[in-house]
PDB file of C-alpha atoms and ligand atoms in Angstrom:
ATOM      1  CA  UNK A 899      -2.585  11.944 -14.703  1.00  0.00           C
ATOM      2  CA  UNK A 900      -4.190   9.298 -16.869  1.00  0.00           C
ATOM      3  CA  UNK A 901      -3.460   5.990 -15.212  1.00  0.00           C
ATOM      4  CA  UNK A 902      -5.215   3.838 -17.768  1.00  0.00           C
ATOM      5  CA  UNK A 903      -3.384   4.089 -21.020  1.00  0.00           C
ATOM      6  CA  UNK A 904      -5.178   3.326 -24.269  1.00  0.00           C
ATOM      7  CA  UNK A 905      -3.245   0.072 -24.355  1.00  0.00           C
ATOM      8  CA  UNK A 906      -4.498  -0.879 -20.951  1.00  0.00           C
ATOM      9  CA  UNK A 907      -8.070   0.011 -21.917  1.00  0.00           C
ATOM     10  CA  UNK A 908      -7.771  -2.158 -24.992  1.00  0.00           C
ATOM     11  CA  UNK A 909      -6.426  -5.010 -22.865  1.00  0.00           C
ATOM     12  CA  UNK A 910      -9.412  -4.709 -20.566  1.00  0.00           C
ATOM     13  CA  UNK A 911     -11.807  -4.535 -23.491  1.00  0.00           C
ATOM     14  CA  UNK A 912     -10.243  -7.687 -24.925  1.00  0.00           C
ATOM     15  CA  UNK A 913     -10.576  -9.417 -21.542  1.00  0.00           C
ATOM     16  CA  UNK A 914     -14.163  -8.246 -21.332  1.00  0.00           C
ATOM     17  CA  UNK A 915     -14.921  -9.572 -24.816  1.00  0.00           C
ATOM     18  CA  UNK A 916     -13.255 -12.879 -23.957  1.00  0.00           C
ATOM     19  CA  UNK A 917     -15.445 -13.231 -20.870  1.00  0.00           C
ATOM     20  CA  UNK A 918     -18.581 -12.541 -22.911  1.00  0.00           C
ATOM     21  CA  UNK A 919     -17.591 -15.090 -25.524  1.00  0.00           C
ATOM     22  CA  UNK A 920     -16.739 -17.650 -22.844  1.00  0.00           C
ATOM     23  CA  UNK A 921     -20.145 -17.007 -21.324  1.00  0.00           C
ATOM     24  CA  UNK A 922     -21.792 -17.658 -24.714  1.00  0.00           C
ATOM     25  CA  UNK A 923     -19.670 -20.796 -25.001  1.00  0.00           C
ATOM     26  CA  UNK A 924     -20.829 -22.081 -21.628  1.00  0.00           C
ATOM     27  CA  UNK A 925     -24.416 -21.350 -22.653  1.00  0.00           C
ATOM     28  CA  UNK A 926     -23.935 -23.633 -25.678  1.00  0.00           C
ATOM     29  CA  UNK A 927     -23.768 -20.879 -28.321  1.00  0.00           C
ATOM     30  CA  UNK A 928     -21.355 -21.873 -31.088  1.00  0.00           C
ATOM     31  CA  UNK A 929     -22.035 -19.191 -33.698  1.00  0.00           C
ATOM     32  CA  UNK A 930     -22.798 -15.497 -33.332  1.00  0.00           C
ATOM     33  CA  UNK A 931     -24.747 -13.511 -35.918  1.00  0.00           C
ATOM     34  CA  UNK A 932     -23.015 -10.486 -37.397  1.00  0.00           C
ATOM     35  CA  UNK A 933     -25.047  -7.717 -35.779  1.00  0.00           C
ATOM     36  CA  UNK A 934     -24.730  -4.171 -36.948  1.00  0.00           C
ATOM     37  CA  UNK A 935     -23.270  -1.910 -34.235  1.00  0.00           C
ATOM     38  CA  UNK A 936     -26.185   0.459 -34.638  1.00  0.00           C
ATOM     39  CA  UNK A 937     -28.555  -2.303 -33.566  1.00  0.00           C
ATOM     40  CA  UNK A 938     -26.523  -2.782 -30.391  1.00  0.00           C
ATOM     41  CA  UNK A 939     -26.137   0.887 -29.551  1.00  0.00           C
ATOM     42  CA  UNK A 940     -27.633   2.256 -26.354  1.00  0.00           C
ATOM     43  CA  UNK A 941     -30.656   4.513 -26.517  1.00  0.00           C
ATOM     44  CA  UNK A 942     -29.508   7.953 -27.602  1.00  0.00           C
ATOM     45  CA  UNK A 943     -27.093   6.584 -30.204  1.00  0.00           C
ATOM     46  CA  UNK A 944     -23.390   5.957 -30.393  1.00  0.00           C
ATOM     47  CA  UNK A 945     -21.010   8.576 -29.060  1.00  0.00           C
ATOM     48  CA  UNK A 946     -17.595   9.419 -30.451  1.00  0.00           C
ATOM     49  CA  UNK A 947     -14.357   8.316 -28.802  1.00  0.00           C
ATOM     50  CA  UNK A 948     -12.466   5.164 -27.958  1.00  0.00           C
ATOM     51  CA  UNK A 949     -15.069   3.817 -25.570  1.00  0.00           C
ATOM     52  CA  UNK A 950     -17.944   6.019 -26.647  1.00  0.00           C
ATOM     53  CA  UNK A 951     -19.398   3.686 -29.217  1.00  0.00           C
ATOM     54  CA  UNK A 952     -19.202   0.596 -27.142  1.00  0.00           C
ATOM     55  CA  UNK A 953     -21.046   1.465 -23.965  1.00  0.00           C
ATOM     56  CA  UNK A 954     -24.210  -0.551 -23.784  1.00  0.00           C
ATOM     57  CA  UNK A 955     -22.966  -3.457 -25.850  1.00  0.00           C
ATOM     58  CA  UNK A 956     -20.275  -6.111 -25.629  1.00  0.00           C
ATOM     59  CA  UNK A 957     -17.645  -3.933 -23.979  1.00  0.00           C
ATOM     60  CA  UNK A 958     -19.883  -2.270 -21.438  1.00  0.00           C
ATOM     61  CA  UNK A 959     -18.245  -4.003 -18.437  1.00  0.00           C
ATOM     62  CA  UNK A 960     -15.733  -1.255 -17.804  1.00  0.00           C
ATOM     63  CA  UNK A 961     -16.692   1.673 -20.021  1.00  0.00           C
ATOM     64  CA  UNK A 962     -18.727   3.440 -17.322  1.00  0.00           C
ATOM     65  CA  UNK A 963     -15.960   2.832 -14.788  1.00  0.00           C
ATOM     66  CA  UNK A 964     -13.320   4.376 -17.021  1.00  0.00           C
ATOM     67  CA  UNK A 965     -15.524   7.401 -17.485  1.00  0.00           C
ATOM     68  CA  UNK A 966     -16.303   7.917 -13.794  1.00  0.00           C
ATOM     69  CA  UNK A 967     -15.342  11.322 -12.466  1.00  0.00           C
ATOM     70  CA  UNK A 968     -16.063  10.619  -8.812  1.00  0.00           C
ATOM     71  CA  UNK A 969     -15.861   7.671  -6.460  1.00  0.00           C
ATOM     72  CA  UNK A 970     -19.668   7.653  -6.321  1.00  0.00           C
ATOM     73  CA  UNK A 971     -19.844   7.331 -10.100  1.00  0.00           C
ATOM     74  CA  UNK A 972     -17.236   4.596  -9.966  1.00  0.00           C
ATOM     75  CA  UNK A 973     -19.185   2.719  -7.291  1.00  0.00           C
ATOM     76  CA  UNK A 974     -22.288   3.003  -9.451  1.00  0.00           C
ATOM     77  CA  UNK A 975     -20.313   1.611 -12.406  1.00  0.00           C
ATOM     78  CA  UNK A 976     -19.220  -1.380 -10.326  1.00  0.00           C
ATOM     79  CA  UNK A 977     -22.931  -2.016  -9.805  1.00  0.00           C
ATOM     80  CA  UNK A 978     -24.044  -5.450  -8.649  1.00  0.00           C
ATOM     81  CA  UNK A 979     -20.809  -6.800 -10.121  1.00  0.00           C
ATOM     82  CA  UNK A 980     -20.741 -10.264 -11.672  1.00  0.00           C
ATOM     83  CA  UNK A 981     -17.583  -9.843 -13.693  1.00  0.00           C
ATOM     84  CA  UNK A 982     -15.938 -12.769 -11.910  1.00  0.00           C
ATOM     85  CA  UNK A 983     -17.123 -15.813  -9.997  1.00  0.00           C
ATOM     86  CA  UNK A 984     -16.762 -14.250  -6.536  1.00  0.00           C
ATOM     87  CA  UNK A 985     -20.153 -12.565  -6.782  1.00  0.00           C
ATOM     88  CA  UNK A 986     -22.005 -15.744  -5.914  1.00  0.00           C
ATOM     89  CA  UNK A 987     -20.497 -16.071  -2.436  1.00  0.00           C
ATOM     90  CA  UNK A 988     -20.436 -12.488  -1.279  1.00  0.00           C
ATOM     91  CA  UNK A 989     -22.758 -10.627   1.057  1.00  0.00           C
ATOM     92  CA  UNK A 990     -21.506  -7.148   0.158  1.00  0.00           C
ATOM     93  CA  UNK A 991     -19.174  -5.621  -2.364  1.00  0.00           C
ATOM     94  CA  UNK A 992     -16.467  -3.948  -0.281  1.00  0.00           C
ATOM     95  CA  UNK A 993     -15.675  -0.956  -2.450  1.00  0.00           C
ATOM     96  CA  UNK A 994     -13.496   1.142  -0.137  1.00  0.00           C
ATOM     97  CA  UNK A 995     -13.859   3.847   2.451  1.00  0.00           C
ATOM     98  CA  UNK A 996     -12.344   7.109   3.596  1.00  0.00           C
ATOM     99  CA  UNK A 997     -11.381  10.525   2.371  1.00  0.00           C
ATOM    100  CA  UNK A 998     -11.787  10.880  -1.411  1.00  0.00           C
ATOM    101  CA  UNK A 999      -8.921  13.409  -1.283  1.00  0.00           C
ATOM    102  CA  UNK A1000      -6.690  11.354   1.009  1.00  0.00           C
ATOM    103  CA  UNK A1001      -2.940  11.845   0.807  1.00  0.00           C
ATOM    104  CA  UNK A1002      -2.410   8.274   1.952  1.00  0.00           C
ATOM    105  CA  UNK A1003      -4.180   5.229   0.604  1.00  0.00           C
ATOM    106  CA  UNK A1004      -3.912   1.771   2.171  1.00  0.00           C
ATOM    107  CA  UNK A1005      -4.458  -1.195  -0.106  1.00  0.00           C
ATOM    108  CA  UNK A1006      -5.061  -4.681   1.254  1.00  0.00           C
ATOM    109  CA  UNK A1007      -5.791  -7.999  -0.366  1.00  0.00           C
ATOM    110  CA  UNK A1008      -9.537  -8.499  -0.215  1.00  0.00           C
ATOM    111  CA  UNK A1009     -12.432  -8.589   2.225  1.00  0.00           C
ATOM    112  CA  UNK A1010     -12.563 -11.218   4.960  1.00  0.00           C
ATOM    113  CA  UNK A1011     -15.685 -12.443   6.739  1.00  0.00           C
ATOM    114  CA  UNK A1012     -16.273  -9.299   8.844  1.00  0.00           C
ATOM    115  CA  UNK A1013     -15.705  -7.010   5.882  1.00  0.00           C
ATOM    116  CA  UNK A1014     -18.031  -9.069   3.702  1.00  0.00           C
ATOM    117  CA  UNK A1015     -20.760  -8.836   6.325  1.00  0.00           C
ATOM    118  CA  UNK A1016     -20.325  -5.121   6.989  1.00  0.00           C
ATOM    119  CA  UNK A1017     -19.394  -3.921   3.502  1.00  0.00           C
ATOM    120  CA  UNK A1018     -16.364  -2.010   4.790  1.00  0.00           C
ATOM    121  CA  UNK A1019     -12.656  -2.838   4.475  1.00  0.00           C
ATOM    122  CA  UNK A1020     -10.496  -3.727   7.472  1.00  0.00           C
ATOM    123  CA  UNK A1021     -13.120  -3.904  10.201  1.00  0.00           C
ATOM    124  CA  UNK A1022     -12.167  -7.295  11.697  1.00  0.00           C
ATOM    125  CA  UNK A1023      -9.231  -8.112  13.992  1.00  0.00           C
ATOM    126  CA  UNK A1024      -6.618  -7.213  11.370  1.00  0.00           C
ATOM    127  CA  UNK A1025      -8.648  -4.078  10.686  1.00  0.00           C
ATOM    128  CA  UNK A1026      -8.445  -3.072  14.336  1.00  0.00           C
ATOM    129  CA  UNK A1027      -4.668  -3.305  14.126  1.00  0.00           C
ATOM    130  CA  UNK A1028      -4.655  -1.205  10.953  1.00  0.00           C
ATOM    131  CA  UNK A1029      -6.862   1.331  12.727  1.00  0.00           C
ATOM    132  CA  UNK A1030      -4.320   1.425  15.579  1.00  0.00           C
ATOM    133  CA  UNK A1031      -1.498   1.996  13.100  1.00  0.00           C
ATOM    134  CA  UNK A1032      -3.442   4.901  11.579  1.00  0.00           C
ATOM    135  CA  UNK A1033      -4.690   6.481  14.805  1.00  0.00           C
ATOM    136  CA  UNK A1034      -1.977   5.690  17.347  1.00  0.00           C
ATOM    137  CA  UNK A1035       1.013   5.361  15.029  1.00  0.00           C
ATOM    138  CA  UNK A1036       0.269   8.128  12.543  1.00  0.00           C
ATOM    139  CA  UNK A1037      -1.957  10.358  14.658  1.00  0.00           C
ATOM    140  CA  UNK A1038      -4.578  10.343  11.894  1.00  0.00           C
ATOM    141  CA  UNK A1039      -8.183   9.216  11.729  1.00  0.00           C
ATOM    142  CA  UNK A1040      -9.482   6.445   9.508  1.00  0.00           C
ATOM    143  CA  UNK A1041     -11.554   9.146   7.799  1.00  0.00           C
ATOM    144  CA  UNK A1042      -8.363  11.019   6.853  1.00  0.00           C
ATOM    145  CA  UNK A1043      -6.992   8.189   4.718  1.00  0.00           C
ATOM    146  CA  UNK A1044      -8.549   5.960   2.082  1.00  0.00           C
ATOM    147  CA  UNK A1045      -8.696   2.203   2.556  1.00  0.00           C
ATOM    148  CA  UNK A1046      -9.371  -0.273  -0.238  1.00  0.00           C
ATOM    149  CA  UNK A1047      -8.465  -3.746  -1.410  1.00  0.00           C
ATOM    150  CA  UNK A1048      -7.188  -5.272  -4.637  1.00  0.00           C
ATOM    151  CA  UNK A1049     -10.391  -7.294  -4.923  1.00  0.00           C
ATOM    152  CA  UNK A1050     -13.797  -6.163  -3.712  1.00  0.00           C
ATOM    153  CA  UNK A1051     -15.503  -9.465  -2.938  1.00  0.00           C
ATOM    154  CA  UNK A1052     -14.565 -12.076  -0.356  1.00  0.00           C
ATOM    155  CA  UNK A1053     -13.029 -15.259  -1.760  1.00  0.00           C
ATOM    156  CA  UNK A1054     -14.545 -18.461  -0.317  1.00  0.00           C
ATOM    157  CA  UNK A1055     -12.850 -19.563   2.914  1.00  0.00           C
ATOM    158  CA  UNK A1056     -10.577 -16.524   2.583  1.00  0.00           C
ATOM    159  CA  UNK A1057      -8.454 -18.286  -0.018  1.00  0.00           C
ATOM    160  CA  UNK A1058      -6.045 -16.192  -2.074  1.00  0.00           C
ATOM    161  CA  UNK A1059      -7.706 -14.354  -4.961  1.00  0.00           C
ATOM    162  CA  UNK A1060      -7.180 -16.076  -8.313  1.00  0.00           C
ATOM    163  CA  UNK A1061      -5.645 -14.475 -11.385  1.00  0.00           C
ATOM    164  CA  UNK A1062      -8.942 -14.029 -13.258  1.00  0.00           C
ATOM    165  CA  UNK A1063     -10.513 -12.420 -10.179  1.00  0.00           C
ATOM    166  CA  UNK A1064      -7.659  -9.928  -9.890  1.00  0.00           C
ATOM    167  CA  UNK A1065      -7.838  -9.230 -13.611  1.00  0.00           C
ATOM    168  CA  UNK A1066     -11.561  -8.503 -13.316  1.00  0.00           C
ATOM    169  CA  UNK A1067     -11.273  -6.281 -10.262  1.00  0.00           C
ATOM    170  CA  UNK A1068      -7.987  -4.396 -10.478  1.00  0.00           C
ATOM    171  CA  UNK A1069      -9.299  -1.854 -13.028  1.00  0.00           C
ATOM    172  CA  UNK A1070     -11.556  -0.550 -10.266  1.00  0.00           C
ATOM    173  CA  UNK A1071      -8.650  -0.136  -7.872  1.00  0.00           C
ATOM    174  CA  UNK A1072      -6.644   1.649 -10.555  1.00  0.00           C
ATOM    175  CA  UNK A1073      -9.545   3.987 -11.146  1.00  0.00           C
ATOM    176  CA  UNK A1074      -9.894   4.590  -7.402  1.00  0.00           C
ATOM    177  CA  UNK A1075      -6.218   5.555  -7.316  1.00  0.00           C
ATOM    178  CA  UNK A1076      -6.691   7.816 -10.316  1.00  0.00           C
ATOM    179  CA  UNK A1077      -9.662   9.602  -8.738  1.00  0.00           C
ATOM    180  CA  UNK A1078      -8.158   9.941  -5.256  1.00  0.00           C
ATOM    181  CA  UNK A1079      -4.635  10.730  -6.454  1.00  0.00           C
ATOM    182  CA  UNK A1080      -2.993   9.961  -3.128  1.00  0.00           C
ATOM    183  CA  UNK A1081       0.593  11.035  -2.614  1.00  0.00           C
ATOM    184  CA  UNK A1082       1.457   7.685  -1.103  1.00  0.00           C
ATOM    185  CA  UNK A1083       0.066   4.158  -1.314  1.00  0.00           C
ATOM    186  CA  UNK A1084       0.822   1.765   1.519  1.00  0.00           C
ATOM    187  CA  UNK A1085       0.434  -1.757   0.172  1.00  0.00           C
ATOM    188  CA  UNK A1086      -0.409  -4.248   2.897  1.00  0.00           C
ATOM    189  CA  UNK A1087       0.929  -7.762   2.686  1.00  0.00           C
ATOM    190  CA  UNK A1088       2.467 -10.100   0.173  1.00  0.00           C
ATOM    191  CA  UNK A1089      -0.574 -10.456  -2.055  1.00  0.00           C
ATOM    192  CA  UNK A1090      -1.343  -6.742  -2.481  1.00  0.00           C
ATOM    193  CA  UNK A1091       2.329  -5.847  -2.843  1.00  0.00           C
ATOM    194  CA  UNK A1092       3.150  -8.530  -5.408  1.00  0.00           C
ATOM    195  CA  UNK A1093      -0.050  -7.880  -7.359  1.00  0.00           C
ATOM    196  CA  UNK A1094       0.372  -4.123  -7.523  1.00  0.00           C
ATOM    197  CA  UNK A1095       4.074  -4.330  -8.356  1.00  0.00           C
ATOM    198  CA  UNK A1096       3.682  -7.308 -10.728  1.00  0.00           C
ATOM    199  CA  UNK A1097       6.494  -8.928  -8.788  1.00  0.00           C
ATOM    200  CA  UNK A1098       7.258 -12.330  -7.357  1.00  0.00           C
ATOM    201  CA  UNK A1099      10.005 -11.012  -5.099  1.00  0.00           C
ATOM    202  CA  UNK A1100       9.272 -11.949  -1.459  1.00  0.00           C
ATOM    203  CA  UNK A1101       7.692  -9.200   0.610  1.00  0.00           C
ATOM    204  CA  UNK A1102      10.586  -9.446   3.062  1.00  0.00           C
ATOM    205  CA  UNK A1103      12.758  -7.978   0.293  1.00  0.00           C
ATOM    206  CA  UNK A1104      10.207  -5.509  -1.075  1.00  0.00           C
ATOM    207  CA  UNK A1105       9.036  -3.940   2.175  1.00  0.00           C
ATOM    208  CA  UNK A1106      10.589  -0.778   3.498  1.00  0.00           C
ATOM    209  CA  UNK A1107      11.681   0.334   0.018  1.00  0.00           C
ATOM    210  CA  UNK A1108       9.888   2.924  -2.124  1.00  0.00           C
ATOM    211  CA  UNK A1109       8.339   1.637  -5.334  1.00  0.00           C
ATOM    212  CA  UNK A1110       6.226   3.211  -8.069  1.00  0.00           C
ATOM    213  CA  UNK A1111       2.605   2.468  -8.897  1.00  0.00           C
ATOM    214  CA  UNK A1112       1.593   4.379 -12.016  1.00  0.00           C
ATOM    215  CA  UNK A1113       3.514   7.455 -10.888  1.00  0.00           C
ATOM    216  CA  UNK A1114       2.542   7.227  -7.224  1.00  0.00           C
ATOM    217  CA  UNK A1115       4.987   6.370  -4.445  1.00  0.00           C
ATOM    218  CA  UNK A1116       4.222   2.976  -3.010  1.00  0.00           C
ATOM    219  CA  UNK A1117       5.529   1.625   0.288  1.00  0.00           C
ATOM    220  CA  UNK A1118       5.118  -2.118   0.797  1.00  0.00           C
ATOM    221  CA  UNK A1119       4.749  -3.357   4.338  1.00  0.00           C
ATOM    222  CA  UNK A1120       3.493  -6.409   6.192  1.00  0.00           C
ATOM    223  CA  UNK A1121      -0.230  -7.149   6.422  1.00  0.00           C
ATOM    224  CA  UNK A1122      -1.855  -6.508   9.831  1.00  0.00           C
ATOM    225  CA  UNK A1123      -3.112 -10.124   9.849  1.00  0.00           C
ATOM    226  CA  UNK A1124       0.513 -11.272   9.530  1.00  0.00           C
ATOM    227  CA  UNK A1125       1.423  -9.002  12.439  1.00  0.00           C
ATOM    228  CA  UNK A1126      -1.241 -10.645  14.583  1.00  0.00           C
ATOM    229  CA  UNK A1127       0.598 -13.935  14.029  1.00  0.00           C
ATOM    230  CA  UNK A1128       4.081 -12.414  14.140  1.00  0.00           C
ATOM    231  CA  UNK A1129       3.976  -9.494  16.584  1.00  0.00           C
ATOM    232  CA  UNK A1130       7.790  -9.400  16.644  1.00  0.00           C
ATOM    233  CA  UNK A1131       7.684  -7.830  13.158  1.00  0.00           C
ATOM    234  CA  UNK A1132       5.581  -4.865  14.295  1.00  0.00           C
ATOM    235  CA  UNK A1133       8.783  -2.862  14.676  1.00  0.00           C
ATOM    236  CA  UNK A1134       9.511  -3.315  10.950  1.00  0.00           C
ATOM    237  CA  UNK A1135       6.070  -1.977  10.049  1.00  0.00           C
ATOM    238  CA  UNK A1136       6.663   0.932  12.372  1.00  0.00           C
ATOM    239  CA  UNK A1137       9.908   1.648  10.466  1.00  0.00           C
ATOM    240  CA  UNK A1138       7.921   1.642   7.208  1.00  0.00           C
ATOM    241  CA  UNK A1139       5.219   3.906   8.626  1.00  0.00           C
ATOM    242  CA  UNK A1140       7.814   6.362   9.947  1.00  0.00           C
ATOM    243  CA  UNK A1141       9.278   6.395   6.446  1.00  0.00           C
ATOM    244  CA  UNK A1142       5.817   7.189   5.039  1.00  0.00           C
ATOM    245  CA  UNK A1143       5.280  10.036   7.513  1.00  0.00           C
ATOM    246  CA  UNK A1144       8.704  11.479   6.709  1.00  0.00           C
ATOM    247  CA  UNK A1145       8.001  11.363   2.975  1.00  0.00           C
ATOM    248  CA  UNK A1146       4.622  12.990   3.503  1.00  0.00           C
ATOM    249  CA  UNK A1147       6.333  15.844   5.347  1.00  0.00           C
ATOM    250  CA  UNK A1148       8.881  16.224   2.554  1.00  0.00           C
ATOM    251  CA  UNK A1149       6.136  16.325  -0.069  1.00  0.00           C
ATOM    252  CA  UNK A1150       4.279  18.990   1.915  1.00  0.00           C
ATOM    253  CA  UNK A1151       7.382  21.194   2.303  1.00  0.00           C
TER     254      UNK A1151
HETATM  255  N1  URA B2052      -7.648  -8.195   4.959  1.00  0.00           N
HETATM  256  C1  URA B2052      -7.551  -7.463   3.833  1.00  0.00           C
HETATM  257  O1  URA B2052      -6.607  -7.595   3.052  1.00  0.00           O
HETATM  258  N2  URA B2052      -8.521  -6.580   3.593  1.00  0.00           N
HETATM  259  C2  URA B2052      -9.552  -6.389   4.390  1.00  0.00           C
HETATM  260  O2  URA B2052     -10.387  -5.554   4.096  1.00  0.00           O
HETATM  261  C3  URA B2052      -9.608  -7.154   5.563  1.00  0.00           C
HETATM  262  C4  URA B2052      -8.655  -8.057   5.834  1.00  0.00           C
END
């Protein structure tokens, strides 16, 4: 299953190039010399392939991530990420945690204060509720599933992530999904759901219904932080989780 099509790779490369050029622009550079590719090649020369010749030069932002074969390699490719402006305010990159072979993957919005401090997703109050859903509701352990977010760095004052931040970070989530290959993704909350599904439809209409994320079944449900404010809707999330468990059973049969 190749989640990132050539087209998508090219889109990311174009975005990467744009960011580099914008960076030059901000630094006051108005003209760029025509360098020969060979002068920009990494030590050891240029490899063949779509991304092979570009690693180590202008397009290097994502090349190593696309090539990662394990979550560890992917984490290494994320590095000390500065691909968007969120790097300056973060304490930790919150990459994701759990079973690299999980059948279920939970995807939230982005780290909050506790997650930023600890470097792990869903460890604050909302995280405790998610842990309860996993352990008490599904009779699983946190270590059985995989938990990640659309963006890996905390936005200032927990504001919503901005479009350029999502654009910079979502390739890593896609690659996580590709490497883990879960049977089911549970998308938590309006932001994650609408981002992953490229939809503006309200979550109240999307939740509880199966959707597709690059060939993987995706169940949208409410965010645990929303449930803390609206405990009356816990029963709807329970409906969604029961649906997930039923589907998991069907897939195993
Ligand atoms: N909310 C999220 O969406 N993700 C976290 O990791 C924590 C809170």
